[in-house]
Amino acid sequence: SYQDVRSRCYVRKEKKLALNFSGLIKEKCKLLGKVSLVQKVNEGLESSLKDAILEKELIEAENLETIYENLDRSISKLEDEILFLENELKVEKTKHFQKGELMVDILKIIKSLEDESKSLKSQAKITLRIFKMNKEAVRVAIKESLDENSQLQKMTFE
């Protein structure tokens, strides 16, 4: 009958749909499996990426620490060098100041000696003039004495 035919058509259609549906479910299962596999691979890659980032950050931190230590040592050496140079500068300034004072003292002594030399020259000139005057006076006195002596001798012989 018509209903039987219709029923069979319907059953065939249902079988066809069921078969199609079954294929789609299998395809979905395969796709879900692939998605699961991709998710696992993705998780592995994310984990590897995180590990790589952590390792990179650790290496960078170690490098920065090494750089910091080197800079700290360099700064310490430079500070020591600055202190050394400041002390040397103080010593040189002190020496320069002492040399300046010594030079002033030497110049004072030279000036004093020059003044004393001028004074001694002046005294020597005065003494020489006095000596020349005394010499002349003595010569005159000797001549007078000789003349007087000569006259006395003439008188005694006469």
Backbone as numpy.savetxt, mean C-alpha at the origin, in Angstrom:
# Nx Ny Nz CAx CAy CAz Cx Cy Cz
-87.28 -60.33 -37.77 -88.08 -59.17 -37.77 -87.22 -57.92 -37.77
-87.98 -56.80 -37.88 -87.29 -55.54 -38.03 -86.55 -55.20 -36.75
-87.11 -55.51 -35.69 -86.49 -55.21 -34.41 -85.28 -56.09 -34.18
-85.32 -57.27 -34.63 -84.17 -58.16 -34.49 -83.01 -57.61 -35.32
-83.36 -57.19 -36.52 -82.33 -56.64 -37.41 -81.77 -55.38 -36.76
-82.67 -54.65 -36.28 -82.25 -53.41 -35.64 -81.42 -53.70 -34.42
-81.81 -54.66 -33.68 -81.11 -55.04 -32.48 -79.72 -55.54 -32.85
-79.63 -56.33 -33.91 -78.34 -56.86 -34.33 -77.45 -55.71 -34.83
-78.04 -54.81 -35.55 -77.28 -53.64 -36.02 -76.77 -52.86 -34.81
-77.64 -52.74 -33.87 -77.27 -52.00 -32.67 -76.14 -52.72 -31.95
-76.25 -54.07 -31.85 -75.23 -54.87 -31.17 -73.92 -54.74 -31.94
-73.99 -54.81 -33.25 -72.75 -54.67 -34.05 -72.13 -53.28 -33.83
-73.00 -52.31 -33.81 -72.52 -50.96 -33.60 -71.88 -50.84 -32.23
-72.52 -51.46 -31.26 -71.98 -51.43 -29.90 -70.65 -52.16 -29.84
-70.55 -53.32 -30.53 -69.30 -54.07 -30.54 -68.20 -53.22 -31.19
-68.59 -52.58 -32.29 -67.64 -51.75 -33.01 -67.19 -50.58 -32.13
-68.16 -49.96 -31.46 -67.85 -48.86 -30.56 -67.01 -49.36 -29.38
-67.40 -50.55 -28.86 -66.68 -51.13 -27.73 -65.25 -51.42 -28.15
-65.08 -51.98 -29.34 -63.75 -52.29 -29.85 -62.95 -50.99 -30.04
-63.61 -50.01 -30.61 -62.98 -48.70 -30.81 -62.63 -48.08 -29.46
-63.58 -48.19 -28.52 -63.37 -47.66 -27.17 -62.22 -48.39 -26.50
-62.17 -49.71 -26.67 -61.10 -50.53 -26.09 -59.76 -50.10 -26.66
-59.71 -49.85 -27.98 -58.48 -49.38 -28.61 -58.05 -48.03 -28.07
-59.05 -47.16 -27.87 -58.75 -45.84 -27.32 -58.23 -45.94 -25.89
-58.83 -46.86 -25.11 -58.37 -47.06 -23.72 -56.94 -47.58 -23.73
-56.63 -48.55 -24.63 -55.27 -49.08 -24.72 -54.29 -47.95 -25.10
-54.74 -47.14 -26.10 -53.91 -46.00 -26.54 -53.68 -45.04 -25.38
-54.78 -44.82 -24.61 -54.67 -43.93 -23.44 -53.70 -44.51 -22.44
-53.77 -45.83 -22.20 -52.85 -46.49 -21.25 -51.40 -46.34 -21.72
-51.19 -46.55 -23.04 -49.84 -46.39 -23.58 -49.35 -44.95 -23.38
-50.27 -44.00 -23.69 -49.90 -42.60 -23.53 -49.63 -42.26 -22.07
-50.46 -42.81 -21.17 -50.23 -42.57 -19.73 -48.90 -43.16 -19.30
-48.56 -44.32 -19.85 -47.26 -44.94 -19.55 -46.11 -44.06 -20.03
-46.30 -43.53 -21.28 -45.27 -42.64 -21.81 -45.16 -41.37 -20.97
-46.36 -40.82 -20.58 -46.36 -39.62 -19.74 -45.65 -39.91 -18.43
-45.94 -41.08 -17.83 -45.31 -41.47 -16.57 -43.79 -41.57 -16.76
-43.38 -42.19 -17.87 -41.95 -42.34 -18.16 -41.31 -40.96 -18.35
-41.99 -40.09 -19.10 -41.47 -38.74 -19.32 -41.38 -37.99 -17.99
-42.40 -38.17 -17.12 -42.37 -37.52 -15.81 -41.19 -38.01 -14.98
-40.94 -39.35 -15.03 -39.80 -39.89 -14.28 -38.48 -39.32 -14.83
-38.38 -39.28 -16.17 -37.17 -38.72 -16.79 -37.03 -37.26 -16.40
-38.17 -36.53 -16.44 -38.17 -35.12 -16.08 -37.75 -34.94 -14.63
-38.29 -35.79 -13.74 -37.90 -35.72 -12.32 -36.41 -35.99 -12.16
-35.91 -36.98 -12.92 -34.48 -37.29 -12.87 -33.65 -36.11 -13.36
-34.12 -35.50 -14.46 -33.40 -34.34 -14.99 -33.45 -33.17 -14.02
-34.63 -32.95 -13.41 -34.75 -31.87 -12.42 -33.83 -32.12 -11.24
-33.78 -33.38 -10.80 -32.90 -33.74 -9.68 -31.44 -33.52 -10.07
-31.08 -33.95 -11.30 -29.71 -33.75 -11.77 -29.39 -32.26 -11.88
-30.39 -31.49 -12.37 -30.21 -30.05 -12.49 -30.01 -29.41 -11.12
-30.84 -29.82 -10.15 -30.69 -29.29 -8.79 -29.32 -29.65 -8.23
-28.91 -30.93 -8.43 -27.59 -31.35 -7.95 -26.48 -30.54 -8.62
-26.62 -30.32 -9.94 -25.61 -29.55 -10.67 -25.57 -28.11 -10.17
-26.76 -27.53 -9.94 -26.82 -26.16 -9.42 -26.18 -26.08 -8.04
-26.50 -27.05 -7.18 -25.91 -27.07 -5.83 -24.40 -27.22 -5.91
-23.94 -28.12 -6.79 -22.50 -28.33 -6.93 -21.83 -27.05 -7.45
-22.48 -26.41 -8.43 -21.93 -25.16 -8.97 -21.87 -24.09 -7.89
-22.95 -23.97 -7.11 -22.98 -22.98 -6.03 -21.92 -23.28 -4.99
-21.73 -24.58 -4.68 -20.71 -24.99 -3.72 -19.32 -24.61 -4.24
-19.06 -24.91 -5.52 -17.77 -24.58 -6.11 -17.56 -23.06 -6.11
-18.62 -22.32 -6.48 -18.52 -20.86 -6.47 -18.26 -20.34 -5.07
-18.94 -20.94 -4.08 -18.74 -20.52 -2.69 -17.30 -20.79 -2.26
-16.78 -21.98 -2.64 -15.40 -22.31 -2.29 -14.44 -21.35 -2.99
-14.71 -21.06 -4.27 -13.85 -20.11 -5.00 -13.90 -18.73 -4.37
-15.11 -18.29 -4.01 -15.24 -16.98 -3.36 -14.52 -16.96 -2.02
-14.61 -18.08 -1.30 -13.93 -18.18 -0.01 -12.41 -18.07 -0.21
-11.91 -18.78 -1.22 -10.47 -18.72 -1.52 -10.07 -17.30 -1.92
-10.88 -16.69 -2.78 -10.59 -15.31 -3.20 -10.60 -14.38 -1.99
-11.58 -14.55 -1.10 -11.68 -13.72 0.10 -10.44 -13.90 0.97
-10.02 -15.17 1.16 -8.84 -15.43 1.99 -7.60 -14.77 1.36
-7.47 -14.90 0.03 -6.32 -14.29 -0.66 -6.36 -12.77 -0.52
-7.55 -12.19 -0.71 -7.68 -10.74 -0.55 -7.38 -10.31 0.88
-7.85 -11.09 1.83 -7.60 -10.78 3.24 -6.10 -10.80 3.54
-5.41 -11.82 3.00 -3.96 -11.90 3.18 -3.27 -10.71 2.51
-3.72 -10.38 1.30 -3.12 -9.25 0.58 -3.34 -7.95 1.35
-4.54 -7.76 1.87 -4.84 -6.56 2.65 -3.95 -6.50 3.88
-3.79 -7.65 4.54 -2.94 -7.70 5.74 -1.49 -7.34 5.38
-1.00 -7.90 4.27 0.37 -7.58 3.84 0.50 -6.09 3.52
-0.50 -5.55 2.82 -0.45 -4.12 2.48 -0.50 -3.25 3.73
-1.32 -3.65 4.71 -1.37 -2.88 5.96 -0.03 -2.92 6.67
0.61 -4.12 6.69 1.94 -4.24 7.29 2.94 -3.36 6.55
2.88 -3.38 5.22 3.78 -2.56 4.40 3.57 -1.08 4.68
2.30 -0.67 4.81 1.98 0.73 5.10 2.55 1.12 6.46
2.37 0.26 7.48 2.93 0.55 8.81 4.45 0.68 8.74
5.09 -0.25 8.01 6.54 -0.22 7.87 6.98 1.10 7.22
6.29 1.47 6.13 6.65 2.70 5.42 6.38 3.94 6.27
5.29 3.93 7.04 5.01 5.06 7.93 6.11 5.20 8.98
6.55 4.05 9.54 7.64 4.09 10.53 8.93 4.60 9.89
9.22 4.11 8.68 10.42 4.58 7.98 10.34 6.08 7.73
9.15 6.55 7.35 8.96 7.98 7.11 9.20 8.78 8.38
8.69 8.27 9.53 8.91 8.96 10.81 10.41 9.02 11.12
11.10 7.88 10.90 12.54 7.84 11.17 13.27 8.83 10.27
12.91 8.85 8.99 13.56 9.77 8.06 13.26 11.22 8.41
12.02 11.51 8.83 11.68 12.87 9.24 12.49 13.27 10.46
12.63 12.33 11.42 13.41 12.60 12.62 14.87 12.87 12.24
15.42 12.01 11.36 16.81 12.22 10.92 16.95 13.57 10.23
15.99 13.88 9.36 16.04 15.16 8.64 15.97 16.33 9.62
15.08 16.20 10.60 14.94 17.26 11.61 16.24 17.40 12.39
16.83 16.24 12.80 18.08 16.28 13.55 19.20 16.87 12.70
19.23 16.51 11.41 20.25 17.08 10.53 20.06 18.59 10.42
18.80 19.00 10.33 18.50 20.43 10.27 18.97 21.14 11.51
18.68 20.55 12.68 19.13 21.15 13.95 20.65 21.18 14.01
21.28 20.09 13.58 22.73 20.02 13.57 23.31 21.09 12.65
22.67 21.26 11.50 23.12 22.28 10.56 23.00 23.67 11.17
21.89 23.91 11.86 21.70 25.20 12.53 22.80 25.40 13.58
23.06 24.35 14.37 24.12 24.43 15.39 25.48 24.70 14.74
25.76 23.98 13.63 27.04 24.17 12.94 27.15 25.59 12.41
26.06 26.09 11.82 26.07 27.47 11.32 26.29 28.48 12.45
25.69 28.21 13.62 25.91 29.10 14.77 27.38 29.07 15.19
27.95 27.85 15.22 29.36 27.71 15.61 30.25 28.43 14.59
29.95 28.23 13.29 30.74 28.91 12.25 30.64 30.42 12.41
29.45 30.93 12.62 29.24 32.37 12.82 30.03 32.84 14.04
29.95 32.06 15.12 30.67 32.42 16.35 32.17 32.43 16.10
32.67 31.41 15.37 34.10 31.35 15.06 34.51 32.50 14.15
33.66 32.84 13.17 33.97 33.98 12.30 34.03 35.27 13.12
33.06 35.44 14.03 33.06 36.64 14.88 34.32 36.67 15.75
34.65 35.51 16.33 35.84 35.44 17.18 37.10 35.71 16.36
37.11 35.17 15.12 38.27 35.40 14.24 38.41 36.88 13.93
37.29 37.55 13.62 37.33 38.99 13.36 37.85 39.74 14.58
37.35 39.33 15.75 37.77 39.98 16.99 39.26 39.79 17.22
39.73 38.54 17.01 41.16 38.26 17.20 42.02 39.03 16.19
41.54 39.13 14.93 42.28 39.90 13.93 42.36 41.36 14.34
41.24 41.86 14.83 41.20 43.26 15.27 42.17 43.46 16.44
42.14 42.54 17.40 43.06 42.63 18.55 44.51 42.52 18.09
44.73 41.60 17.12 46.10 41.42 16.62 46.59 42.70 15.94
45.72 43.35 15.16 46.11 44.61 14.50 46.44 45.68 15.54
45.57 45.75 16.56 45.81 46.74 17.62 47.13 46.44 18.32
47.33 45.15 18.64 48.56 44.74 19.32 49.77 45.04 18.45
49.65 44.79 17.13 50.74 45.05 16.20 51.05 46.55 16.15
50.01 47.38 16.11 50.21 48.83 16.11 50.91 49.27 17.40
50.41 48.69 18.53 51.03 49.03 19.82 52.49 48.60 19.81
52.74 47.38 19.28 54.10 46.86 19.23 54.98 47.77 18.37
54.45 48.20 17.19 55.22 49.09 16.31 55.50 50.42 17.01
54.47 50.92 17.72 54.67 52.18 18.43 55.70 51.99 19.54
55.58 50.88 20.26 56.55 50.60 21.33 57.95 50.42 20.75
58.03 49.75 19.59 59.32 49.51 18.95 59.96 50.85 18.59
59.14 51.73 18.03 59.64 53.05 17.66 60.09 53.81 18.91
59.27 53.69 19.97 59.62 54.38 21.22 60.90 53.80 21.79
61.04 52.49 21.73 62.25 51.84 22.25 63.44 52.25 21.40
63.29 52.28 20.08 64.37 52.68 19.20 64.81 54.13 19.51
63.81 54.98 19.68 64.12 56.38 20.01 64.84 56.42 21.37
64.32 55.63 22.35 64.93 55.61 23.69 66.35 55.08 23.62
66.55 54.03 22.79 67.90 53.46 22.64 68.82 54.50 22.01
68.33 55.17 20.96 69.14 56.18 20.29 69.51 57.30 21.27
68.49 57.70 22.04 68.76 58.75 23.02 69.77 58.27 24.06
69.58 57.01 24.48 70.53 56.45 25.47 71.93 56.37 24.88
72.01 55.94 23.63 73.32 55.84 22.98 73.94 57.23 22.83
73.10 58.18 22.42 73.60 59.55 22.29 74.08 60.07 23.65
73.27 59.83 24.64 73.61 60.28 26.00 74.89 59.58 26.47
74.95 58.28 26.19 76.11 57.50 26.58 77.36 58.03 25.85
77.18 58.34 24.61 78.28 58.85 23.81 78.74 60.21 24.36
77.81 61.04 24.75 78.15 62.34 25.32 78.86 62.15 26.67
78.36 61.21 27.43 78.98 60.96 28.73 80.42 60.47 28.54
80.60 59.66 27.55 81.95 59.15 27.30 82.86 60.29 26.83
82.32 61.14 26.03 83.10 62.28 25.56 83.47 63.15 26.76
82.58 63.29 27.65 82.81 64.13 28.81 83.83 63.50 29.74
83.79 62.27 29.87 84.74 61.60 30.75 86.13 61.59 30.12
86.25 61.62 28.86 87.54 61.62 28.20 88.09 63.04 28.12
87.42 63.99 28.28 87.89 65.35 28.15 88.42 65.79 29.43
